[in-house]
Amino acid sequence: MATKIGIRQLVEFVLRSGDLNETKNSQNTALNGARIHRRLQKQRGKNPDYQSEVYLKTEVTMNDNEYLISGRADGLKITDKSILIEEIKTSDQPFEELSDNTLELYWGQVKVYGYLILKDQPEFDHVTLRLTYFQVSTEKITTDEQVYSREELNAFFKNLIDEYEYWLVLRANLRKERNTSIKELQFPFPKFRTGQHELVAAVYKTILYETRLFVEAPTGTGKTISTMFPAIKAMGEEKIQRLFYLTAKQSTRRVAEEAIELMASKGLKLKSITLTAKDKIRFPEQDVPPEKDPYMIGYYDRLKPALSDLLTNEDSITREVIEKYAKKHQVDPFEFSLDASLFCDVIICDYNYLFDPLVYLQRFFIEKDTDNFFLIDEAHNLVSRSRSMYSAQISDQKIAGLLKVAKKINTQPSADFQKQLKKVRRVFNQMKKVLKDDDLTEQITSDVPDKLLNTLSKFNDFMTDWMADQQPSDFLESAKDYFFDSLTFVKIGALYDDTYKTRIVVEDKHLTVKQLCLDPSHFLDKSLNLGLGAVLFSATLSPMDYYQSVLGGKENSLAYQLPSPFPAQNQAIMVTRYVQTTYRQRPFSQDDIVESLHALVSGKTGNYLCFFPSYGYLKQIETLFEEKYPDISTVMQTSAMDNVARDEFLDKFQDNPDHTLLGFCVLGGIFSEGIDLRGNKLIGVAVVSVGLPGLSAENNLIRDYYDQENGHGFEYAYQMPGMNNVLQAAGRLIRSSHDKGIVLLLDQRFASFRYTQLFPNHWQNRQNLNSLQQLQQAVDKFWKGASNED
């Protein structure tokens, strides 16, 4: 199977030179660019000889390997006497301000198309190449044409390939070494855990069938190695060429790195890279404008030696490795990591690099590429994350402060800025007046906020040019912040469809407008379709049909649920039917909760965690518990804990403690998932309430939307997210085959069918307890049984 190389990728890698100029903040989204392309192509299409989106390709043999050089020409017109190829480019920048290197890249791309079409049309000796440039902010169209002979284009293409040959040969050699090592690679553990072999097989078949698989794999299944190993085996057979391991948290990225390291210790040879967010990987000396940044000036002149050095000497390219080589070769570390990723087999990164419409990796995800396969870890997190990615809000709160500062700056640019921002304020004031006239503080509508979007779009056009002429200052930074808010709002506005609602709220005299995406499943489906297939997995994906629906796999995916690999008798699930935690009943159940927690921790000396749906409820019960049982040590999660405070909290949970510790935490917080307290570091977890998200206008909009879609509004908006938080919190308890403990569910609703039907299979032996006395007896019985087994 020939290795694919995109024409744009080839041209940019070989011909790009000079400084790394950060992309000008522009409204020219991929969606907007595509719309402009279609508009111009439609105009050209009135000529019957004009064809749009013409796929062109050729195969090149290098180092005994085949490479498919391919791309789509925006326009092609062939007559009996001539050939014309058109390349359309869109940007906010005026054509006359484009750099020489940018123009060289544009022409380089269309020259490759010219070479390919003459290769397919031997009767022609010349081709006319047309570059059409559309300036988005002014809609000005600039057209330039050049005529090239077959000989000129043959020479150009040969030089291009000759320059790229080193990299082709390097990649071929790396993949040859990779495939050889993969063929010999064995599963890196002596034996499979329960269900693990079946999961490995299911992932491999998913790749063969080019589909999607949703997997619920309980803690202890070894999800990371069980998904990554078969995908890498398929890579060795060249079913895929690149694996994206997408996560929601830094901790799970480290788990993926460790899985690669484990297989590398067993002989695996491949290139893996972990992408780190731009704001976390910049060097301190880069805190200057791009034109003064030493790591950006001349970046492309130093890039190739840096890449050669990195790829020759490193296999596991972590953040630390990137920073080391970026320092050595004086290249921007973030951009360097993206350029290095083009040569890597496994790319470990955050969800947003595939799914976020504002920051996705254009290097890989402009069009479908069946060389790519996706592993989506902790997929339950993608539900709320994706809604955030496709939603945006903007307020008038910052406007007054910006105008106040700008008024003190007596310059024409400041006056121009004030004029444009006042236009934005005027639209906000008009919207406020509409609400005030109707005696409203909030309005929900299905209408696109067109007037605000149009005004903000013009403001963005102005700011793009205005910022380029300003000197660094605190005021400029504040203006930029508001510009970024505006830019995001406009870009999300381009996606607005019938899955959106507009929420307009007046609070403390300030107006906030939010474009809320209620159902991003079709956007996720579109992103997942950019690869050969995907596996979305988590310890908690119940009920499966819910996650398939909200994550874009309702019509085109398979589902697989594994049993827990741990002995069922190691964990007791206890439901207190005598505790009610609905909002109205909370004042009357406080004593029951305190006494139930005491019964849990009195069964055996050790460490325990208790989870609550809010900080207020947590503090309320924690205060009562400390007053009643001051001899029992407690520790409490607070709302603003940094990494140091988090580590200090967890450090209190030591193995085999000589006194009991009870930790009070919030559901859905930093301690309810992603922490690993193995062995005797944790022997009990209590969950107070069914974890329903707080009632809110936005959750109610989600509820109403799904009521219309499938009749399950309450479940989709409240029950499922709440239950997922419960399952995640309970999942902190049993982390290995030797762990033992109790999960205590403090809410009578857990005994109802509405919730028991959502319980995982390894919770089916739950005990329903009708009194505190029954709880005390059940706790004592469990620990006596556990002691006898030991």
Steps between C-alpha positions, in 0.01 A plus 500: 500500500648832393565758771291813445656847485275800451613751239456791739700316766778422251523856366488668838764274650746548216444864403418673827779724634563798725316600817219325680229761489213416726186471289322831488182486701245459229137416444610286209398167652526181297120507476500857373783425257312200364189713455695759301658224290157360417369845415781572253489147361127534441562814298768325296275197458277690262766414245434133405874434464575603861535224763522557878693302765694286252698222669851468359767250597820329401716228651867551571745222584762585759726260683297205367182647650196641324369848587167637381526875439143629484272799543191674370527787253235763564426539131592342166397604149608291202413594142632372169771763503590574863503396863440735793542407867370734770605517865278708731641647821310698764627721782441835670839634393520726192662326203773762471606432861558127449861401556715367215514161672120484533465566127768241428299245697176590321662474157691188600174319575338590168823415311481147637142479372628624165766228492242232582247610240763514223610152606142384440460704179805418279357685201556838670838670545388801706254575779361830630511529878265745668527621859176656626527682832188599694549758779224411745479834680441700180387222259763629258607240244850506353585271208839420354585258218825341391570258214744212554641246259518129561879524533479774762248311712689170466814674630307668782342174615830312480674763711215488748523122533880503508489747790240286677686176424695506822177524698328236288788262551515583870128433539521181295789372709321589822183322387696197381668475839164563668319226307775247558490562875120483509491161326715360781316684779314285752242614752718658773355302792529127576126448472179683420264618774133407492346647185827651382565257215147556372549877508828472310324295233204741483729801444694319227177402323376860526803606296449221246132591459579875488232586752454638853485314828366621834652307790416495869801342668490508882801606704770234489427388146813674376318723252801689373720201412197301380411765244847619407660157450257372231506839324878487483488140375266620221748780429773241449282340235451849347124497561564848643804726509425735787328458835351792693452436871267777619443576867333751728765518772875522541501190723353279229753631248771376734333157515515484119870596506566223753325245276729600211803476730391153613469373142831668413664297778368190320659604169253745343664769286279789397478876534248631753440861598297671771362840403493763773280810497668807359471709815668227707804433284626849411836610643508807731712697253219465243289750689561759227327585169552234225728732302739508799468136607839332443330162465272627222743715302650276230303202634462326162868543419588292809205260497636223277830453689301498825259236367782286366678512836182418694381214280845343477551489875159474670206260490278613787459873445357641820470864605844484662656364179337769286625773731853356496528503120311828462753667728791336319389616153321820611158414357157569645419189707126489429530539124797263502287231666233541231757473220658195666159333529490463119771235535353320802300178515317565827377847595380545858297817545195672642151457352505850356766414239237292316164637612532870581392709196734782605828317571489162321818378324472626145812300413294182530131581502416711198362194320445132561814287525457125549862475617380648831324313781367646825504367856280720723582443867257580785237563235235592760683833539443583135127565556541823697830594335350492152205718602751756625707476181199583283350767726612861550395804697581869505407780738509878503660497847853585380395774257466786749846438644661482157337824389602673824867411449492575127353846565815594694717415197489807279589344162315431177532117537339531843220712356446244223487220758243685710283562194491131406446372855214747554326339203519167684372662820211652307377153392525371857299800622234438236471139614476611863222744411297224336518295821423801717196596291365148546589509873739206457845419637544195281398388154539163326466485124578273206595801291859567402618829658564636152526869580752441778697256283515744209615785722761284673620373164568858386666571836725198445596624153595836649694343789701271272653801325501729805696264728778458246587872532492526881791498741493245786309627804261381771220672310584308182490172694156585643375597154637173362316301767169651396587449135563130564160472672342670200691286253392178670139615512498576127667171407251298703221706344598356161407154634159600638225255403186345648699338781574847642316742723588862571481600865497872581535599866513836680676481837642793700418730205723296268375301201639156413414317179575131475475276194437166670552176310255252651596202286851493350469137386495585129817708539671213684386256233651721232833519684514126564429441134833666412679173579463132420311435822506550876473329836334706774552344842455563870439317826153658501300502176164386631246502356685439177226622266505839676871547434472377143226756445668805655848420362404463136491122469131421502477373143854387426663330797532177693480462879688275738481473879756303700449342840708616795824299524495512880327256738148624574536415870779757536248784478172549681237735356267627773193718438340686794129508431443701818690808375331766284717773348256688279536873559192525722598197709863594562441681833325189634759246386816664635520284810437181299787587266741581783415178684522295181845641425604416854370145459704465180830624647452312829507163328875506448787742557599649166450776246159596359362753251153649504360688197232771493319676212611849615752680719221645713353157578849361560589773751167461677545126567874529567437757773236280666722192478797677660281627784355155567820296448802724565723197558481399132742686271347676201629684196289713267522594134473874437384676187836645393765231544814523287727204424694546824182500712371201306818304567494597869143370524588166339821462703287464812370169364784268601515122474404304816424805719485470880200733524188565296481788250181621330535727197211724392489566122265620228356283224648580160800669663873436485484207743205319345699368203858469385644419843640160594499405871592134477505237770423619851532867410120499455254244642167678473311750285169664586288693251235736634212554253462383140722784378249685285645820353345811650181625343591768247360673197760336274445149635128555453563595137686172452211320669242663275706429188529128570137478607416602145771280346443172683280555806793460744567861591537460877725197460729668246522837677509392863488130585775365270759772581424458870528122492826520312642715780383241753659211310825691456519580871422142599765385253774651722462203737600177323813561292664154507413136559613524864297810594198454728242745625146634525308736273223665702222669299317744725171568326185289480472582128792264436263212588246599232486336158578832332851473649557129548458452125806725458718302740795315344489122505745474791253700714217254464567341842415822680340502842196719575509608865196635681658626821822619657512177700491295178785710362712441810438126476578492126828691547610269782407190299694616194824564689472175696459314171791687345715420803415129476595498130836655584 
